[in-house]
Amino acid sequence: KAGVTQTPRYLIKTRGQQVTLSCSPISGHRSVSWYQQTPGQGLQFLFEYFSETQRNKGNFPGRFSGRQFSNSRSEMNVSTLELGDSALYLCASGSGTGLEDTQYFGPGTRLTVL
Amino acid sequence: AQRVTQPEKLLSVFKGAPVELKCNYSYSGSPELFWYVQYSRQRLQLLLRHISRESIKGFTADLNKGETSFHLKKPFAQEEDSAMYYCALSRTGSARQLTFGSGTQLTVLP
């Protein structure tokens, strides 16, 4: 089985721009979660999508949004980029059901905001 | 609010020595606890979760609700155990929304 893939792997943007990141889950997985990883704040949960619906949301401003398509692929969008948005963005996929659902992480997208 | 604390950023032990990575949590409900590991140049991956009560790669972790701890232990460390270890928490049945600790970098010396 192919693992979780994320594209692009690296991005450089300037303040005020917007960016879209993509995540393709493991085949058959219906849940995709997004995390932001920074040296200062560590790993923080952004949101989770399941069957095209946002099911959980972390404590991030509305500039951070996402969506999920019918094939379970997910995109995350950040508008009006700020310097503090520079981070590694990880996505994870899972079945989305069951008590022992396991999260499989992708390699991440490294976003640098200049 | 839920919180996970890993008090040690760095931990070094010699090969064959016991190792314990500490994890404390605060959560008002009934949590699920996990240990994730990230080896050099690899992805973050699940090591073990408390509800499975498994031993993975010789590691075990016991949930102590009285002390709100979930320490990771291995009796004899190996060099290949060198990695970044993250303790994480979720509310029961919601393993998709994880709160992570800041991580402990374990180095096993030869």
mmCIF file of N, CA, C and O in Angstrom, chain B residues 24-86:
data_model
loop_
_atom_site.group_PDB
_atom_site.id
_atom_site.type_symbol
_atom_site.label_atom_id
_atom_site.label_comp_id
_atom_site.label_asym_id
_atom_site.label_seq_id
_atom_site.Cartn_x
_atom_site.Cartn_y
_atom_site.Cartn_z
ATOM 1 N N ASN B 24 3.587 13.240 31.215
ATOM 2 C CA ASN B 24 2.484 13.545 32.108
ATOM 3 C C ASN B 24 1.410 14.288 31.331
ATOM 4 O O ASN B 24 1.719 15.019 30.380
ATOM 5 N N TYR B 25 0.184 14.118 31.740
ATOM 6 C CA TYR B 25 -0.900 14.747 30.990
ATOM 7 C C TYR B 25 -1.905 15.370 31.944
ATOM 8 O O TYR B 25 -1.973 15.023 33.124
ATOM 9 N N SER B 26 -2.667 16.298 31.398
ATOM 10 C CA SER B 26 -3.818 16.825 32.128
ATOM 11 C C SER B 26 -5.004 16.783 31.185
ATOM 12 O O SER B 26 -4.915 17.222 30.032
ATOM 13 N N TYR B 27 -6.067 16.206 31.685
ATOM 14 C CA TYR B 27 -7.282 16.052 30.883
ATOM 15 C C TYR B 27 -8.428 15.750 31.821
ATOM 16 O O TYR B 27 -8.311 14.909 32.694
ATOM 17 N N SER B 28 -9.545 16.405 31.610
ATOM 18 C CA SER B 28 -10.654 16.266 32.554
ATOM 19 C C SER B 28 -11.457 14.991 32.340
ATOM 20 O O SER B 28 -12.133 14.521 33.248
ATOM 21 N N GLY B 29 -11.400 14.425 31.159
ATOM 22 C CA GLY B 29 -12.186 13.228 30.871
ATOM 23 C C GLY B 29 -11.347 11.974 30.902
ATOM 24 O O GLY B 29 -10.366 11.864 31.635
ATOM 25 N N SER B 30 -11.757 11.005 30.104
ATOM 26 C CA SER B 30 -11.042 9.733 30.025
ATOM 27 C C SER B 30 -10.220 9.727 28.740
ATOM 28 O O SER B 30 -10.774 9.639 27.654
ATOM 29 N N PRO B 31 -8.905 9.840 28.849
ATOM 30 C CA PRO B 31 -8.102 10.018 27.640
ATOM 31 C C PRO B 31 -7.624 8.711 27.021
ATOM 32 O O PRO B 31 -7.615 7.668 27.660
ATOM 33 N N GLU B 32 -7.236 8.828 25.767
ATOM 34 C CA GLU B 32 -6.428 7.784 25.139
ATOM 35 C C GLU B 32 -5.008 8.341 25.050
ATOM 36 O O GLU B 32 -4.823 9.504 24.695
ATOM 37 N N LEU B 33 -4.040 7.505 25.364
ATOM 38 C CA LEU B 33 -2.651 7.948 25.330
ATOM 39 C C LEU B 33 -1.865 7.145 24.302
ATOM 40 O O LEU B 33 -2.104 5.939 24.115
ATOM 41 N N PHE B 34 -0.934 7.829 23.659
ATOM 42 C CA PHE B 34 -0.144 7.234 22.585
ATOM 43 C C PHE B 34 1.321 7.643 22.737
ATOM 44 O O PHE B 34 1.636 8.691 23.284
ATOM 45 N N TRP B 35 2.178 6.814 22.179
ATOM 46 C CA TRP B 35 3.563 7.211 21.935
ATOM 47 C C TRP B 35 3.816 7.102 20.436
ATOM 48 O O TRP B 35 3.543 6.062 19.813
ATOM 49 N N TYR B 36 4.316 8.219 19.878
ATOM 50 C CA TYR B 36 4.729 8.258 18.481
ATOM 51 C C TYR B 36 6.248 8.393 18.434
ATOM 52 O O TYR B 36 6.862 8.978 19.321
ATOM 53 N N VAL B 37 6.846 7.877 17.368
ATOM 54 C CA VAL B 37 8.295 7.938 17.227
ATOM 55 C C VAL B 37 8.641 8.436 15.828
ATOM 56 O O VAL B 37 7.926 8.153 14.860
ATOM 57 N N GLN B 38 9.707 9.194 15.755
ATOM 58 C CA GLN B 38 10.203 9.655 14.458
ATOM 59 C C GLN B 38 11.691 9.366 14.393
ATOM 60 O O GLN B 38 12.492 10.025 15.075
ATOM 61 N N TYR B 39 12.057 8.362 13.599
ATOM 62 C CA TYR B 39 13.462 8.055 13.365
ATOM 63 C C TYR B 39 14.020 9.055 12.355
ATOM 64 O O TYR B 39 13.270 9.685 11.603
ATOM 65 N N SER B 40 15.337 9.172 12.338
ATOM 66 C CA SER B 40 15.994 10.143 11.477
ATOM 67 C C SER B 40 15.560 9.961 10.018
ATOM 68 O O SER B 40 15.596 8.857 9.480
ATOM 69 N N ARG B 41 15.108 11.046 9.421
ATOM 70 C CA ARG B 41 14.690 11.086 8.011
ATOM 71 C C ARG B 41 13.506 10.152 7.718
ATOM 72 O O ARG B 41 13.320 9.734 6.577
ATOM 73 N N GLN B 42 12.722 9.840 8.728
ATOM 74 C CA GLN B 42 11.519 9.041 8.504
ATOM 75 C C GLN B 42 10.294 9.793 9.005
ATOM 76 O O GLN B 42 10.394 10.836 9.632
ATOM 77 N N ARG B 43 9.144 9.250 8.701
ATOM 78 C CA ARG B 43 7.891 9.888 9.091
ATOM 79 C C ARG B 43 7.552 9.589 10.539
ATOM 80 O O ARG B 43 8.038 8.602 11.114
ATOM 81 N N LEU B 44 6.726 10.426 11.057
ATOM 82 C CA LEU B 44 6.172 10.185 12.381
ATOM 83 C C LEU B 44 5.300 8.927 12.309
ATOM 84 O O LEU B 44 4.488 8.778 11.393
ATOM 85 N N GLN B 45 5.478 8.028 13.265
ATOM 86 C CA GLN B 45 4.702 6.789 13.247
ATOM 87 C C GLN B 45 4.307 6.383 14.649
ATOM 88 O O GLN B 45 4.998 6.684 15.626
ATOM 89 N N LEU B 46 3.180 5.683 14.725
ATOM 90 C CA LEU B 46 2.693 5.218 16.014
ATOM 91 C C LEU B 46 3.597 4.118 16.548
ATOM 92 O O LEU B 46 3.915 3.168 15.838
ATOM 93 N N LEU B 47 4.004 4.258 17.810
ATOM 94 C CA LEU B 47 4.779 3.210 18.456
ATOM 95 C C LEU B 47 3.840 2.309 19.250
ATOM 96 O O LEU B 47 3.812 1.097 19.035
ATOM 97 N N LEU B 48 3.069 2.920 20.150
ATOM 98 C CA LEU B 48 2.098 2.120 20.882
ATOM 99 C C LEU B 48 1.021 3.024 21.475
ATOM 100 O O LEU B 48 1.165 4.240 21.545
ATOM 101 N N ARG B 49 -0.084 2.383 21.863
ATOM 102 C CA ARG B 49 -1.212 3.096 22.443
ATOM 103 C C ARG B 49 -1.663 2.323 23.665
ATOM 104 O O ARG B 49 -1.583 1.090 23.689
ATOM 105 N N HIS B 50 -2.177 3.009 24.650
ATOM 106 C CA HIS B 50 -2.390 2.331 25.928
ATOM 107 C C HIS B 50 -3.513 1.307 25.846
ATOM 108 O O HIS B 50 -3.470 0.300 26.541
ATOM 109 N N ILE B 51 -4.507 1.511 24.980
ATOM 110 C CA ILE B 51 -5.619 0.565 24.971
ATOM 111 C C ILE B 51 -5.217 -0.780 24.369
ATOM 112 O O ILE B 51 -5.873 -1.785 24.601
ATOM 113 N N SER B 52 -4.129 -0.798 23.611
ATOM 114 C CA SER B 52 -3.688 -2.050 23.002
ATOM 115 C C SER B 52 -2.902 -2.910 23.983
ATOM 116 O O SER B 52 -2.805 -4.118 23.801
ATOM 117 N N ARG B 53 -2.315 -2.256 24.981
ATOM 118 C CA ARG B 53 -1.535 -2.960 25.999
ATOM 119 C C ARG B 53 -0.473 -3.876 25.373
ATOM 120 O O ARG B 53 -0.247 -4.982 25.836
ATOM 121 N N GLU B 54 0.146 -3.392 24.300
ATOM 122 C CA GLU B 54 1.151 -4.190 23.612
ATOM 123 C C GLU B 54 2.545 -3.756 24.016
ATOM 124 O O GLU B 54 2.748 -2.660 24.528
ATOM 125 N N SER B 55 3.512 -4.625 23.718
ATOM 126 C CA SER B 55 4.914 -4.258 23.804
ATOM 127 C C SER B 55 5.435 -4.212 22.373
ATOM 128 O O SER B 55 5.351 -5.194 21.643
ATOM 129 N N ILE B 56 5.907 -3.043 21.966
ATOM 130 C CA ILE B 56 6.386 -2.867 20.604
ATOM 131 C C ILE B 56 7.871 -2.567 20.656
ATOM 132 O O ILE B 56 8.304 -1.659 21.361
ATOM 133 N N LYS B 57 8.667 -3.343 19.912
ATOM 134 C CA LYS B 57 10.127 -3.165 19.885
ATOM 135 C C LYS B 57 10.706 -3.155 21.289
ATOM 136 O O LYS B 57 11.687 -2.477 21.570
ATOM 137 N N GLY B 58 10.073 -3.887 22.194
ATOM 138 C CA GLY B 58 10.568 -3.973 23.559
ATOM 139 C C GLY B 58 10.107 -2.840 24.460
ATOM 140 O O GLY B 58 10.411 -2.842 25.657
ATOM 141 N N PHE B 59 9.382 -1.888 23.912
ATOM 142 C CA PHE B 59 8.870 -0.762 24.693
ATOM 143 C C PHE B 59 7.514 -1.089 25.290
ATOM 144 O O PHE B 59 6.688 -1.744 24.646
ATOM 145 N N THR B 60 7.289 -0.611 26.497
ATOM 146 C CA THR B 60 5.982 -0.697 27.125
ATOM 147 C C THR B 60 5.652 0.652 27.751
ATOM 148 O O THR B 60 6.551 1.466 28.002
ATOM 149 N N ALA B 61 4.372 0.874 27.970
ATOM 150 C CA ALA B 61 3.946 2.097 28.644
ATOM 151 C C ALA B 61 2.681 1.772 29.416
ATOM 152 O O ALA B 61 1.772 1.136 28.875
ATOM 153 N N ASP B 62 2.634 2.197 30.646
ATOM 154 C CA ASP B 62 1.461 1.958 31.478
ATOM 155 C C ASP B 62 0.795 3.272 31.817
ATOM 156 O O ASP B 62 1.463 4.228 32.250
ATOM 157 N N LEU B 63 -0.506 3.290 31.632
ATOM 158 C CA LEU B 63 -1.268 4.486 31.973
ATOM 159 C C LEU B 63 -1.527 4.478 33.477
ATOM 160 O O LEU B 63 -2.137 3.547 33.999
ATOM 161 N N ASN B 64 -1.058 5.515 34.158
ATOM 162 C CA ASN B 64 -1.279 5.665 35.589
ATOM 163 C C ASN B 64 -2.206 6.855 35.775
ATOM 164 O O ASN B 64 -1.765 8.011 35.740
ATOM 165 N N LYS B 65 -3.487 6.566 35.974
ATOM 166 C CA LYS B 65 -4.462 7.658 36.054
ATOM 167 C C LYS B 65 -4.288 8.456 37.342
ATOM 168 O O LYS B 65 -4.565 9.648 37.382
ATOM 169 N N GLY B 66 -3.814 7.814 38.396
ATOM 170 C CA GLY B 66 -3.616 8.541 39.653
ATOM 171 C C GLY B 66 -2.536 9.604 39.533
ATOM 172 O O GLY B 66 -2.678 10.722 40.016
ATOM 173 N N GLU B 67 -1.465 9.244 38.841
ATOM 174 C CA GLU B 67 -0.362 10.187 38.656
ATOM 175 C C GLU B 67 -0.459 10.906 37.317
ATOM 176 O O GLU B 67 0.424 11.698 36.984
ATOM 177 N N THR B 68 -1.493 10.621 36.562
ATOM 178 C CA THR B 68 -1.683 11.175 35.196
ATOM 179 C C THR B 68 -0.379 11.083 34.410
ATOM 180 O O THR B 68 0.137 12.083 33.891
ATOM 181 N N SER B 69 0.141 9.885 34.333
ATOM 182 C CA SER B 69 1.392 9.668 33.617
ATOM 183 C C SER B 69 1.263 8.503 32.650
ATOM 184 O O SER B 69 0.397 7.625 32.800
ATOM 185 N N PHE B 70 2.131 8.512 31.661
ATOM 186 C CA PHE B 70 2.157 7.453 30.642
ATOM 187 C C PHE B 70 3.614 7.327 30.180
ATOM 188 O O PHE B 70 3.950 7.602 29.046
ATOM 189 N N HIS B 71 4.456 6.905 31.089
ATOM 190 C CA HIS B 71 5.890 6.847 30.798
ATOM 191 C C HIS B 71 6.221 5.665 29.896
ATOM 192 O O HIS B 71 5.679 4.572 30.048
ATOM 193 N N LEU B 72 7.171 5.874 29.004
ATOM 194 C CA LEU B 72 7.598 4.833 28.058
ATOM 195 C C LEU B 72 8.889 4.195 28.592
ATOM 196 O O LEU B 72 9.821 4.907 28.960
ATOM 197 N N LYS B 73 8.919 2.872 28.604
ATOM 198 C CA LYS B 73 10.050 2.188 29.202
ATOM 199 C C LYS B 73 10.568 1.072 28.306
ATOM 200 O O LYS B 73 9.809 0.447 27.558
ATOM 201 N N LYS B 74 11.870 0.853 28.421
ATOM 202 C CA LYS B 74 12.490 -0.288 27.748
ATOM 203 C C LYS B 74 13.637 -0.749 28.639
ATOM 204 O O LYS B 74 14.444 0.069 29.075
ATOM 205 N N PRO B 75 13.706 -2.041 28.934
ATOM 206 C CA PRO B 75 14.723 -2.497 29.889
ATOM 207 C C PRO B 75 16.154 -2.441 29.355
ATOM 208 O O PRO B 75 17.081 -2.202 30.132
ATOM 209 N N PHE B 76 16.319 -2.624 28.051
ATOM 210 C CA PHE B 76 17.672 -2.648 27.484
ATOM 211 C C PHE B 76 17.667 -1.855 26.175
ATOM 212 O O PHE B 76 17.201 -2.342 25.148
ATOM 213 N N ALA B 77 18.186 -0.659 26.231
ATOM 214 C CA ALA B 77 18.149 0.213 25.047
ATOM 215 C C ALA B 77 19.110 -0.282 23.972
ATOM 216 O O ALA B 77 20.189 -0.813 24.267
ATOM 217 N N GLN B 78 18.703 -0.088 22.715
ATOM 218 C CA GLN B 78 19.522 -0.417 21.557
ATOM 219 C C GLN B 78 19.834 0.855 20.778
ATOM 220 O O GLN B 78 19.067 1.822 20.824
ATOM 221 N N GLU B 79 20.933 0.831 20.027
ATOM 222 C CA GLU B 79 21.312 2.035 19.273
ATOM 223 C C GLU B 79 20.221 2.434 18.286
ATOM 224 O O GLU B 79 20.007 3.629 18.038
ATOM 225 N N GLU B 80 19.517 1.450 17.737
ATOM 226 C CA GLU B 80 18.461 1.770 16.767
ATOM 227 C C GLU B 80 17.237 2.403 17.421
ATOM 228 O O GLU B 80 16.300 2.817 16.718
ATOM 229 N N ASP B 81 17.214 2.500 18.744
ATOM 230 C CA ASP B 81 16.124 3.196 19.417
ATOM 231 C C ASP B 81 16.315 4.709 19.407
ATOM 232 O O ASP B 81 15.406 5.456 19.788
ATOM 233 N N SER B 82 17.472 5.162 18.984
ATOM 234 C CA SER B 82 17.724 6.608 18.917
ATOM 235 C C SER B 82 16.720 7.257 17.971
ATOM 236 O O SER B 82 16.627 6.866 16.799
ATOM 237 N N ALA B 83 15.980 8.203 18.488
ATOM 238 C CA ALA B 83 14.897 8.825 17.711
ATOM 239 C C ALA B 83 14.256 9.919 18.558
ATOM 240 O O ALA B 83 14.585 10.105 19.729
ATOM 241 N N MET B 84 13.299 10.607 17.921
ATOM 242 C CA MET B 84 12.475 11.589 18.637
ATOM 243 C C MET B 84 11.188 10.889 19.047
ATOM 244 O O MET B 84 10.537 10.245 18.205
ATOM 245 N N TYR B 85 10.822 11.002 20.308
ATOM 246 C CA TYR B 85 9.628 10.347 20.822
ATOM 247 C C TYR B 85 8.621 11.396 21.291
ATOM 248 O O TYR B 85 8.961 12.310 22.045
ATOM 249 N N TYR B 86 7.387 11.235 20.846
ATOM 250 C CA TYR B 86 6.318 12.149 21.221
ATOM 251 C C TYR B 86 5.224 11.386 21.952
ATOM 252 O O TYR B 86 4.750 10.346 21.479
#
